[in-house]
Amino acid sequence: MKVSHAAEHVSAVFDEPNLIADAGLLPVVRLAERVGLPELAACAIRIEGADNSGGAHPAAKVTSLLAAMCAGADSIDDADRLRHSAMNRAFTGVRAPSTLGTFLRSFTHGHNLQLHRVHRQFLARLASHTPLLPGAEHVMFIDIDPTHRRVYGHAKQGAEVGRLKGQRTLHPILATLSTPIARPVIGAVRLRRGKAADVRGAERFVAEALAIAKDAGGSGIRLVRADSKFYTADVVAACRRAGAHFSLTTGMNPSIAAAIAGIEEADWVPIRYPDAFVDPDTGEMVSDAEVAETTYTAFTGRRKAEQVTARLIVRRVKRLNAEVAQGQGELFTSWRYHPIFTDSPFEMLDAELDHRRHAVVEQAIADGKAGPLAHLPSGNFQANAAWLTLWAMSHNLLRAAGALASRFHAKATTATLRSHLVNVPARLARTARTKLTAHLPECWPWRDAWLSLFDAVHRPPSAA
């Protein structure tokens, strides 16, 4: 590929008043309106007494921020991409970045709780109006995981040196919702200071995530998956109060080791993975392992009512012996053990496989870090907390749009959704002073998917 003209015969000028850069926002914003996001925001978010009218017209500001994030904004200033050329013909009520920044800085903890309520109701409506979580009525997985976002400068409220040595971070925690055939969406989400313990507030957070999962259509089996940081009696109690199952990595301790030692050698079932995976402890590729299970009573240091008896499913992988590689022979077999504590209703091998798929939560975290979570843009902690929740809402909106577009886009990353469906240039033409037509690029590779999304959100609502 090369440029078709000599350099002296090529010029550029920004003078076309009828173009927009992100034509995919037409169906995406329409989808948000169709499920009632503006009304939800207007009713729930009440910011009174804020300076510079920061709390005025919250619905317009929330939708402006979501549209900017869906188009790829990772800072408040990036919202200026909504105010170019013919965008004012396609949309009304677009707010300037300075106005949006004032809005975010007006948030308090109470206002963030209001925004969480909007996020929860918005997800429930997306799930009921689009094929966002197919199969949720049978099985839904709720994956809990924290992450760290590095920030710079000493003016960031809540930024501290925590787990990442030498790096000042803020510490989000999120819960994703998925099914065996659906890519994860964001359920509950919270922002915490950098030094906050991973398990801080976990009981309440898990309870909220399970309530959101039920609102989003999780009426069948709900299974909470998490790593060893969340292996606590409080987390298990939250799951059982909500009628959900749990699957938690335990790590090794003397009690767990004794339970594993009690497993008969004949009980170990060999398995071979079709696709080798990386062992998180050693970085080695694993394709063969053995799995067994036993009954185990956890939290025996707590009072009797808080002790839990359930299944201990253990995967063991043969430890590589460096001396074998040097030709000295293997004197005895050494194993690495990976135990999980669960009351999963599934068969042993299925339950072990389901737990390893907990890593699906990393897909949502990676999507965020490749987009709006590339930065937490404000020095104000509550503004960043609101930004985090708005990212979750934009993530779910893009996932719903992808589900309407095609089977491929239903599982694509949000970066792919932006590239294929949102960041599409178009020329706007108005006929009869009322009808607006978007002229998009001829032979666009994802034309059919784009039109499927467009038609789905512009057809008349069903009688139901």
CSV table of C-alpha atoms in Angstrom, one decimal:
chain,number,residue,atom,x,y,z
A,1,MET,CA,0.0,0.0,0.0
A,2,LYS,CA,1.3,3.5,-0.8
A,3,VAL,CA,0.0,7.0,-1.3
A,4,SER,CA,-1.4,7.4,-4.8
A,5,HIS,CA,-0.2,11.0,-5.4
A,6,ALA,CA,3.1,12.8,-5.1
A,7,ALA,CA,3.5,14.8,-1.9
A,8,GLU,CA,3.2,18.2,-3.7
A,9,HIS,CA,-0.2,17.2,-5.1
A,10,VAL,CA,-1.8,16.3,-1.8
A,11,SER,CA,-3.4,18.8,0.6
A,12,ALA,CA,-5.8,18.7,3.5
A,13,VAL,CA,-8.3,21.2,4.9
A,14,PHE,CA,-10.8,20.9,7.8
A,15,ASP,CA,-13.9,22.6,6.1
A,16,GLU,CA,-16.6,19.9,5.7
A,17,PRO,CA,-19.7,21.0,7.8
A,18,ASN,CA,-21.7,17.8,7.1
A,19,LEU,CA,-19.4,15.1,8.4
A,20,ILE,CA,-19.3,13.4,11.7
A,21,ALA,CA,-16.5,11.1,12.9
A,22,ASP,CA,-18.5,8.6,15.0
A,23,ALA,CA,-21.7,7.7,13.2
A,24,GLY,CA,-22.1,4.6,15.3
A,25,LEU,CA,-23.2,6.9,18.2
A,26,LEU,CA,-26.5,7.3,16.3
A,27,PRO,CA,-27.7,3.8,17.2
A,28,VAL,CA,-25.8,3.5,20.4
A,29,VAL,CA,-27.2,6.6,22.0
A,30,ARG,CA,-30.6,5.7,20.6
A,31,LEU,CA,-30.3,2.3,22.4
A,32,ALA,CA,-29.6,4.1,25.7
A,33,GLU,CA,-32.6,6.4,25.2
A,34,ARG,CA,-34.8,3.4,24.2
A,35,VAL,CA,-34.2,1.7,27.5
A,36,GLY,CA,-34.8,4.9,29.4
A,37,LEU,CA,-31.3,6.0,30.6
A,38,PRO,CA,-32.1,9.8,30.5
A,39,GLU,CA,-35.2,9.3,32.7
A,40,LEU,CA,-33.3,7.1,35.1
A,41,ALA,CA,-30.5,9.7,35.5
A,42,ALA,CA,-32.9,12.6,35.8
A,43,CYS,CA,-34.9,10.9,38.6
A,44,ALA,CA,-32.1,9.4,40.6
A,45,ILE,CA,-29.3,11.9,40.5
A,46,ARG,CA,-30.0,15.0,42.6
A,47,ILE,CA,-27.0,17.3,43.1
A,48,GLU,CA,-28.2,20.4,44.9
A,49,GLY,CA,-26.1,23.3,46.1
A,50,ALA,CA,-23.2,22.6,43.8
A,51,ASP,CA,-21.0,25.5,42.6
A,52,ASN,CA,-21.3,26.7,39.0
A,53,SER,CA,-24.6,24.8,38.5
A,54,GLY,CA,-22.7,21.5,38.5
A,55,GLY,CA,-25.8,19.5,39.3
A,56,ALA,CA,-28.0,20.9,36.6
A,57,HIS,CA,-29.4,18.7,33.8
A,58,PRO,CA,-27.7,15.4,35.1
A,59,ALA,CA,-29.3,13.3,32.3
A,60,ALA,CA,-27.7,15.3,29.5
A,61,LYS,CA,-24.3,15.2,31.3
A,62,VAL,CA,-24.5,11.4,31.9
A,63,THR,CA,-25.4,10.6,28.3
A,64,SER,CA,-22.7,13.0,27.0
A,65,LEU,CA,-20.1,11.2,29.1
A,66,LEU,CA,-21.3,7.7,28.1
A,67,ALA,CA,-21.3,8.7,24.4
A,68,ALA,CA,-17.8,10.1,24.7
A,69,MET,CA,-16.6,6.9,26.4
A,70,CYS,CA,-18.3,4.7,23.8
A,71,ALA,CA,-16.4,6.7,21.1
A,72,GLY,CA,-13.1,6.1,22.9
A,73,ALA,CA,-12.7,9.0,25.4
A,74,ASP,CA,-10.3,8.2,28.2
A,75,SER,CA,-10.2,11.7,29.7
A,76,ILE,CA,-12.7,14.5,30.3
A,77,ASP,CA,-11.1,16.6,27.6
A,78,ASP,CA,-11.7,13.8,25.1
A,79,ALA,CA,-15.5,14.5,25.3
A,80,ASP,CA,-14.8,17.4,23.0
A,81,ARG,CA,-14.9,14.9,20.1
A,82,LEU,CA,-18.7,15.2,20.5
A,83,ARG,CA,-18.7,18.8,19.4
A,84,HIS,CA,-17.4,18.9,15.8
A,85,SER,CA,-18.9,19.6,12.4
A,86,ALA,CA,-22.5,18.2,12.0
A,87,MET,CA,-22.7,16.5,15.5
A,88,ASN,CA,-25.1,19.3,16.6
A,89,ARG,CA,-27.5,18.1,13.8
A,90,ALA,CA,-27.4,14.5,15.0
A,91,PHE,CA,-27.6,15.2,18.7
A,92,THR,CA,-28.9,17.9,21.1
A,93,GLY,CA,-27.8,18.6,24.7
A,94,VAL,CA,-24.1,17.8,24.2
A,95,ARG,CA,-22.1,19.3,27.0
A,96,ALA,CA,-18.7,20.8,26.9
A,97,PRO,CA,-15.8,19.1,28.7
A,98,SER,CA,-15.5,21.9,31.2
A,99,THR,CA,-19.2,21.4,32.1
A,100,LEU,CA,-18.7,17.7,32.4
A,101,GLY,CA,-15.7,18.1,34.6
A,102,THR,CA,-17.6,20.5,36.9
A,103,PHE,CA,-20.4,17.9,37.0
A,104,LEU,CA,-18.1,15.1,38.1
A,105,ARG,CA,-16.3,17.2,40.7
A,106,SER,CA,-19.7,18.0,42.2
A,107,PHE,CA,-20.2,14.3,43.2
A,108,THR,CA,-20.1,13.2,46.8
A,109,HIS,CA,-20.3,9.6,48.2
A,110,GLY,CA,-24.1,9.9,48.3
A,111,HIS,CA,-24.3,11.1,44.7
A,112,ASN,CA,-22.2,8.1,43.7
A,113,LEU,CA,-24.7,5.8,45.4
A,114,GLN,CA,-27.3,7.5,43.2
A,115,LEU,CA,-25.3,6.8,40.1
A,116,HIS,CA,-24.8,3.2,41.2
A,117,ARG,CA,-28.6,2.9,41.3
A,118,VAL,CA,-28.8,4.3,37.7
A,119,HIS,CA,-26.1,1.8,36.6
A,120,ARG,CA,-28.0,-1.1,38.2
A,121,GLN,CA,-31.3,-0.2,36.6
A,122,PHE,CA,-29.7,0.5,33.3
A,123,LEU,CA,-28.1,-2.9,33.2
A,124,ALA,CA,-31.4,-4.6,34.1
A,125,ARG,CA,-33.1,-2.8,31.2
A,126,LEU,CA,-30.4,-3.6,28.7
A,127,ALA,CA,-30.6,-7.2,29.7
A,128,SER,CA,-34.4,-7.3,29.2
A,129,HIS,CA,-34.4,-5.4,25.9
A,130,THR,CA,-31.4,-7.0,24.2
A,131,PRO,CA,-29.7,-10.5,24.1
A,132,LEU,CA,-27.0,-9.2,26.4
A,133,LEU,CA,-26.9,-12.3,28.7
A,134,PRO,CA,-28.3,-15.3,26.9
A,135,GLY,CA,-28.8,-18.3,29.1
A,136,ALA,CA,-28.9,-16.2,32.3
A,137,GLU,CA,-32.2,-17.9,33.3
A,138,HIS,CA,-30.3,-21.2,33.6
A,139,VAL,CA,-26.7,-20.4,34.8
A,140,MET,CA,-25.0,-17.1,35.6
A,141,PHE,CA,-21.4,-16.6,36.8
A,142,ILE,CA,-20.5,-13.7,39.1
A,143,ASP,CA,-16.8,-13.1,39.1
A,144,ILE,CA,-15.2,-10.8,41.8
A,145,ASP,CA,-11.8,-9.3,41.2
A,146,PRO,CA,-9.9,-6.2,42.3
A,147,THR,CA,-7.4,-4.3,40.1
A,148,HIS,CA,-5.0,-1.4,40.5
A,149,ARG,CA,-4.8,1.7,38.3
A,150,ARG,CA,-1.5,3.6,38.5
A,151,VAL,CA,-2.0,7.4,38.8
A,152,TYR,CA,0.6,10.2,38.9
A,153,GLY,CA,1.0,13.3,41.0
A,154,HIS,CA,0.4,13.8,44.7
A,155,ALA,CA,-2.9,15.7,44.2
A,156,LYS,CA,-4.9,12.5,43.5
A,157,GLN,CA,-7.1,11.9,46.5
A,158,GLY,CA,-6.9,8.3,47.7
A,159,ALA,CA,-3.8,7.5,45.7
A,160,GLU,CA,-1.3,5.5,47.7
A,161,VAL,CA,1.5,3.0,47.3
A,162,GLY,CA,-0.1,-0.4,47.9
A,163,ARG,CA,0.5,-3.7,46.3
A,164,LEU,CA,2.4,-2.3,43.4
A,165,LYS,CA,5.7,-1.3,45.0
A,166,GLY,CA,6.8,2.2,44.2
A,167,GLN,CA,3.6,3.0,42.3
A,168,ARG,CA,0.8,5.2,43.5
A,169,THR,CA,-2.5,3.6,42.6
A,170,LEU,CA,-6.3,3.7,43.1
A,171,HIS,CA,-7.9,0.3,43.8
A,172,PRO,CA,-11.1,-0.5,41.9
A,173,ILE,CA,-13.0,-3.7,42.6
A,174,LEU,CA,-15.6,-5.1,40.2
A,175,ALA,CA,-18.0,-7.9,39.7
A,176,THR,CA,-18.7,-9.2,36.2
A,177,LEU,CA,-21.8,-11.1,35.1
A,178,SER,CA,-21.5,-13.8,32.4
A,179,THR,CA,-23.0,-17.0,31.1
A,180,PRO,CA,-21.5,-20.0,29.4
A,181,ILE,CA,-22.3,-18.4,26.0
A,182,ALA,CA,-22.0,-14.6,26.9
A,183,ARG,CA,-19.1,-12.3,27.3
A,184,PRO,CA,-19.0,-10.6,30.7
A,185,VAL,CA,-20.7,-7.3,31.5
A,186,ILE,CA,-20.0,-5.2,34.6
A,187,GLY,CA,-22.3,-5.7,37.6
A,188,ALA,CA,-21.2,-4.0,40.8
A,189,VAL,CA,-18.2,-1.7,40.8
A,190,ARG,CA,-16.4,0.4,43.5
A,191,LEU,CA,-13.4,2.6,43.7
A,192,ARG,CA,-11.1,2.3,46.8
A,193,ARG,CA,-7.9,4.0,48.0
A,194,GLY,CA,-4.7,2.4,46.9
A,195,LYS,CA,-3.8,0.7,50.2
A,196,ALA,CA,-7.3,-0.8,50.7
A,197,ALA,CA,-7.2,-4.6,51.4
A,198,ASP,CA,-8.6,-6.6,48.5
A,199,VAL,CA,-11.3,-8.2,50.7
A,200,ARG,CA,-12.3,-4.9,52.3
A,201,GLY,CA,-16.2,-4.6,52.2
A,202,ALA,CA,-16.4,-7.9,50.3
A,203,GLU,CA,-19.4,-9.2,52.1
A,204,ARG,CA,-21.6,-6.2,51.2
A,205,PHE,CA,-20.1,-6.0,47.7
A,206,VAL,CA,-20.9,-9.7,46.9
A,207,ALA,CA,-24.4,-9.2,48.2
A,208,GLU,CA,-24.9,-6.2,45.9
A,209,ALA,CA,-23.4,-8.1,43.0
A,210,LEU,CA,-25.8,-11.0,43.5
A,211,ALA,CA,-28.8,-8.6,43.7
A,212,ILE,CA,-27.7,-7.0,40.4
A,213,ALA,CA,-27.3,-10.4,38.9
A,214,LYS,CA,-30.9,-11.3,39.8
A,215,ASP,CA,-32.1,-8.0,38.3
A,216,ALA,CA,-30.3,-8.7,35.1
A,217,GLY,CA,-32.1,-12.0,34.6
A,218,GLY,CA,-30.1,-14.4,36.7
A,219,SER,CA,-33.0,-16.5,37.9
A,220,GLY,CA,-31.3,-19.9,37.7
A,221,ILE,CA,-28.1,-21.1,39.2
A,222,ARG,CA,-25.8,-18.2,40.3
A,223,LEU,CA,-22.2,-19.1,41.0
A,224,VAL,CA,-19.8,-16.6,42.6
A,225,ARG,CA,-16.2,-17.2,41.6
A,226,ALA,CA,-13.2,-15.5,43.2
A,227,ASP,CA,-9.6,-16.1,44.2
A,228,SER,CA,-8.1,-16.9,47.6
A,229,LYS,CA,-8.4,-13.3,48.8
A,230,PHE,CA,-12.1,-13.8,49.0
A,231,TYR,CA,-12.0,-17.1,50.8
A,232,THR,CA,-13.7,-15.9,54.0
A,233,ALA,CA,-16.7,-16.9,56.0
A,234,ASP,CA,-18.4,-13.6,55.4
A,235,VAL,CA,-18.2,-14.0,51.6
A,236,VAL,CA,-19.6,-17.5,51.8
A,237,ALA,CA,-22.4,-16.3,54.1
A,238,ALA,CA,-23.3,-13.5,51.7
A,239,CYS,CA,-23.6,-16.1,48.9
A,240,ARG,CA,-25.8,-18.4,50.9
A,241,ARG,CA,-28.1,-15.6,52.1
A,242,ALA,CA,-28.8,-14.8,48.5
A,243,GLY,CA,-29.4,-18.4,47.5
A,244,ALA,CA,-26.3,-18.5,45.3
A,245,HIS,CA,-23.4,-21.0,45.1
A,246,PHE,CA,-19.7,-20.2,45.6
A,247,SER,CA,-16.4,-21.4,44.1
A,248,LEU,CA,-13.4,-19.9,45.9
A,249,THR,CA,-9.7,-20.6,45.6
A,250,THR,CA,-8.4,-21.5,49.0
A,251,GLY,CA,-4.6,-21.5,48.8
A,252,MET,CA,-2.7,-23.9,50.9
A,253,ASN,CA,-2.7,-24.2,54.7
A,254,PRO,CA,-2.2,-27.1,57.2
A,255,SER,CA,-5.9,-27.9,57.3
A,256,ILE,CA,-6.2,-27.9,53.5
A,257,ALA,CA,-3.0,-29.9,53.2
A,258,ALA,CA,-4.3,-32.6,55.6
A,259,ALA,CA,-7.5,-32.9,53.6
A,260,ILE,CA,-5.6,-33.3,50.4
A,261,ALA,CA,-3.4,-35.9,52.0
A,262,GLY,CA,-6.5,-37.9,52.9
A,263,ILE,CA,-7.5,-38.4,49.3
A,264,GLU,CA,-6.9,-41.9,48.1
A,265,GLU,CA,-4.6,-42.3,45.1
A,266,ALA,CA,-7.2,-44.2,43.2
A,267,ASP,CA,-9.6,-41.2,43.4
A,268,TRP,CA,-7.4,-39.0,41.2
A,269,VAL,CA,-8.9,-38.6,37.8
A,270,PRO,CA,-6.5,-37.8,34.9
A,271,ILE,CA,-7.6,-35.0,32.5
A,272,ARG,CA,-6.0,-33.6,29.4
A,273,TYR,CA,-6.8,-30.0,28.4
A,274,PRO,CA,-7.6,-29.5,24.7
A,275,ASP,CA,-5.8,-26.1,25.0
A,276,ALA,CA,-2.8,-25.8,27.2
A,277,PHE,CA,-2.9,-22.9,29.7
A,278,VAL,CA,-0.3,-21.1,31.7
A,279,ASP,CA,0.1,-22.1,35.4
A,280,PRO,CA,-0.3,-18.9,37.4
A,281,ASP,CA,2.2,-20.0,40.0
A,282,THR,CA,5.1,-21.0,37.7
A,283,GLY,CA,4.3,-19.6,34.2
A,284,GLU,CA,4.7,-23.1,32.7
A,285,MET,CA,2.3,-24.4,30.1
A,286,VAL,CA,0.0,-27.1,31.5
A,287,SER,CA,-1.9,-29.6,29.3
A,288,ASP,CA,-2.2,-32.6,31.7
A,289,ALA,CA,-3.4,-32.7,35.3
A,290,GLU,CA,-5.4,-34.8,37.8
A,291,VAL,CA,-8.5,-33.9,39.7
A,292,ALA,CA,-10.0,-35.3,42.9
A,293,GLU,CA,-12.5,-34.1,45.5
A,294,THR,CA,-13.2,-34.6,49.2
A,295,THR,CA,-15.5,-33.1,51.8
A,296,TYR,CA,-14.1,-30.3,53.9
A,297,THR,CA,-15.3,-28.1,56.7
A,298,ALA,CA,-14.0,-24.5,56.5
A,299,PHE,CA,-13.7,-21.7,59.0
A,300,THR,CA,-13.4,-24.0,62.0
A,301,GLY,CA,-12.0,-21.1,64.0
A,302,ARG,CA,-15.4,-19.4,63.8
A,303,ARG,CA,-18.4,-20.3,65.9
A,304,LYS,CA,-20.4,-23.4,64.8
A,305,ALA,CA,-23.1,-21.5,62.9
A,306,GLU,CA,-20.4,-19.9,60.7
A,307,GLN,CA,-18.5,-23.1,59.8
A,308,VAL,CA,-19.3,-24.4,56.3
A,309,THR,CA,-19.0,-28.0,55.0
A,310,ALA,CA,-18.8,-28.3,51.3
A,311,ARG,CA,-16.7,-29.8,48.5
A,312,LEU,CA,-12.9,-29.4,48.2
A,313,ILE,CA,-12.0,-29.9,44.6
A,314,VAL,CA,-8.3,-30.2,44.0
A,315,ARG,CA,-6.3,-30.1,40.7
A,316,ARG,CA,-2.8,-31.3,40.9
A,317,VAL,CA,-0.1,-30.8,38.2
A,318,LYS,CA,3.2,-32.6,38.1
A,319,ARG,CA,6.0,-30.4,39.2
A,320,LEU,CA,8.8,-30.3,36.6
A,321,ASN,CA,12.1,-31.6,38.0
A,322,ALA,CA,15.2,-29.8,36.7
A,323,GLU,CA,17.4,-32.8,37.4
A,324,VAL,CA,15.2,-35.0,35.1
A,325,ALA,CA,16.0,-32.6,32.2
A,326,GLN,CA,19.7,-33.1,33.0
A,327,GLY,CA,19.3,-36.9,32.5
A,328,GLN,CA,19.5,-37.9,36.2
A,329,GLY,CA,16.1,-39.6,36.3
A,330,GLU,CA,13.0,-39.0,38.4
A,331,LEU,CA,13.3,-40.4,42.0
A,332,PHE,CA,9.7,-39.5,43.0
A,333,THR,CA,6.7,-37.6,41.7
A,334,SER,CA,6.2,-34.1,43.1
A,335,TRP,CA,2.9,-32.2,42.6
A,336,ARG,CA,1.6,-28.7,42.8
A,337,TYR,CA,-1.9,-28.5,44.2
A,338,HIS,CA,-4.7,-26.0,43.3
A,339,PRO,CA,-7.6,-26.4,45.7
A,340,ILE,CA,-11.0,-24.7,45.5
A,341,PHE,CA,-13.8,-24.7,48.0
A,342,THR,CA,-17.2,-24.9,46.4
A,343,ASP,CA,-20.8,-26.0,46.8
A,344,SER,CA,-21.2,-26.0,43.0
A,345,PRO,CA,-24.1,-28.3,41.8
A,346,PHE,CA,-22.1,-29.5,38.8
A,347,GLU,CA,-20.0,-32.7,38.4
A,348,MET,CA,-16.4,-32.6,39.6
A,349,LEU,CA,-14.7,-32.0,36.3
A,350,ASP,CA,-17.3,-29.4,35.2
A,351,ALA,CA,-17.0,-27.6,38.5
A,352,GLU,CA,-13.2,-27.5,38.3
A,353,LEU,CA,-13.4,-26.2,34.7
A,354,ASP,CA,-16.0,-23.6,35.6
A,355,HIS,CA,-13.7,-22.2,38.3
A,356,ARG,CA,-10.7,-21.9,36.0
A,357,ARG,CA,-12.9,-19.8,33.8
A,358,HIS,CA,-13.0,-17.2,36.5
A,359,ALA,CA,-10.2,-15.5,34.5
A,360,VAL,CA,-12.9,-14.2,32.2
A,361,VAL,CA,-13.1,-11.2,34.6
A,362,GLU,CA,-9.7,-10.2,33.3
A,363,GLN,CA,-11.3,-9.6,29.9
A,364,ALA,CA,-13.5,-6.8,31.3
A,365,ILE,CA,-10.6,-5.3,33.2
A,366,ALA,CA,-8.4,-5.3,30.1
A,367,ASP,CA,-11.2,-3.8,28.0
A,368,GLY,CA,-11.4,-1.0,30.5
A,369,LYS,CA,-7.7,-0.3,30.7
A,370,ALA,CA,-7.6,-0.2,26.9
A,371,GLY,CA,-10.4,2.5,27.0
A,372,PRO,CA,-11.8,4.9,29.6
A,373,LEU,CA,-9.8,3.3,32.4
A,374,ALA,CA,-6.6,4.2,30.8
A,375,HIS,CA,-6.8,7.1,33.2
A,376,LEU,CA,-8.7,8.1,36.3
A,377,PRO,CA,-8.7,11.7,35.1
A,378,SER,CA,-9.6,13.8,38.1
A,379,GLY,CA,-7.7,14.7,41.3
A,380,ASN,CA,-11.0,14.4,43.1
A,381,PHE,CA,-11.7,10.9,44.5
A,382,GLN,CA,-15.5,11.0,44.1
A,383,ALA,CA,-15.2,12.3,40.6
A,384,ASN,CA,-13.0,9.3,39.7
A,385,ALA,CA,-15.5,7.0,41.5
A,386,ALA,CA,-18.2,8.4,39.2
A,387,TRP,CA,-16.0,8.0,36.2
A,388,LEU,CA,-15.5,4.4,37.1
A,389,THR,CA,-19.2,3.7,37.3
A,390,LEU,CA,-19.8,5.6,34.0
A,391,TRP,CA,-17.2,3.4,32.4
A,392,ALA,CA,-19.1,0.3,33.6
A,393,MET,CA,-22.3,1.7,32.1
A,394,SER,CA,-20.6,2.5,28.8
A,395,HIS,CA,-19.0,-1.0,28.7
A,396,ASN,CA,-22.5,-2.6,29.2
A,397,LEU,CA,-24.0,-0.3,26.5
A,398,LEU,CA,-21.4,-1.3,24.0
A,399,ARG,CA,-21.8,-5.0,24.9
A,400,ALA,CA,-25.6,-4.6,24.3
A,401,ALA,CA,-25.0,-2.9,21.0
A,402,GLY,CA,-22.6,-5.7,19.9
A,403,ALA,CA,-25.2,-8.3,20.8
A,404,LEU,CA,-27.7,-6.6,18.5
A,405,ALA,CA,-25.2,-6.2,15.7
A,406,SER,CA,-24.0,-9.8,15.0
A,407,ARG,CA,-22.9,-13.0,16.7
A,408,PHE,CA,-19.2,-12.0,16.2
A,409,HIS,CA,-19.7,-8.6,17.8
A,410,ALA,CA,-21.6,-10.1,20.7
A,411,LYS,CA,-18.3,-11.5,21.9
A,412,ALA,CA,-15.8,-8.9,20.4
A,413,THR,CA,-13.8,-6.7,22.7
A,414,THR,CA,-15.0,-3.1,23.2
A,415,ALA,CA,-12.0,-1.8,21.2
A,416,THR,CA,-13.3,-3.9,18.3
A,417,LEU,CA,-16.8,-2.6,18.8
A,418,ARG,CA,-15.6,1.0,18.7
A,419,SER,CA,-13.5,0.3,15.5
A,420,HIS,CA,-16.2,-1.6,13.6
A,421,LEU,CA,-19.5,0.0,14.8
A,422,VAL,CA,-18.8,3.4,16.5
A,423,ASN,CA,-15.8,5.1,14.9
A,424,VAL,CA,-17.4,5.2,11.4
A,425,PRO,CA,-17.4,8.5,9.5
A,426,ALA,CA,-20.6,9.7,7.9
A,427,ARG,CA,-22.0,12.6,5.9
A,428,LEU,CA,-25.3,13.9,7.2
A,429,ALA,CA,-28.0,15.1,4.8
A,430,ARG,CA,-31.4,16.5,5.6
A,431,THR,CA,-34.4,16.2,3.3
A,432,ALA,CA,-37.8,17.8,3.7
A,433,ARG,CA,-36.3,19.6,6.7
A,434,THR,CA,-37.2,16.7,9.0
A,435,LYS,CA,-35.6,13.5,7.8
A,436,LEU,CA,-31.9,13.0,8.5
A,437,THR,CA,-29.9,10.5,6.4
A,438,ALA,CA,-26.4,9.3,7.3
A,439,HIS,CA,-24.3,8.5,4.3
A,440,LEU,CA,-21.6,6.0,5.4
A,441,PRO,CA,-18.5,4.7,3.6
A,442,GLU,CA,-19.3,2.4,0.6
A,443,CYS,CA,-18.1,-1.2,1.1
A,444,TRP,CA,-17.6,-0.8,4.8
A,445,PRO,CA,-16.6,-4.4,5.9
A,446,TRP,CA,-19.0,-4.4,8.8
A,447,ARG,CA,-21.9,-2.8,7.0
A,448,ASP,CA,-24.4,-5.6,7.7
A,449,ALA,CA,-23.6,-5.6,11.4
A,450,TRP,CA,-23.9,-1.8,11.6
A,451,LEU,CA,-27.3,-1.9,9.9
A,452,SER,CA,-28.5,-4.7,12.1
A,453,LEU,CA,-27.8,-2.6,15.1
A,454,PHE,CA,-29.3,0.5,13.5
A,455,ASP,CA,-32.5,-1.2,12.4
A,456,ALA,CA,-32.9,-2.9,15.8
A,457,VAL,CA,-33.0,0.4,17.8
A,458,HIS,CA,-35.0,2.4,15.2
A,459,ARG,CA,-37.8,-0.1,14.6
A,460,PRO,CA,-41.1,0.7,16.4
A,461,PRO,CA,-41.4,-0.7,19.9
A,462,SER,CA,-43.3,-4.0,20.2
A,463,ALA,CA,-46.8,-4.1,21.7
A,464,ALA,CA,-45.4,-5.9,24.7
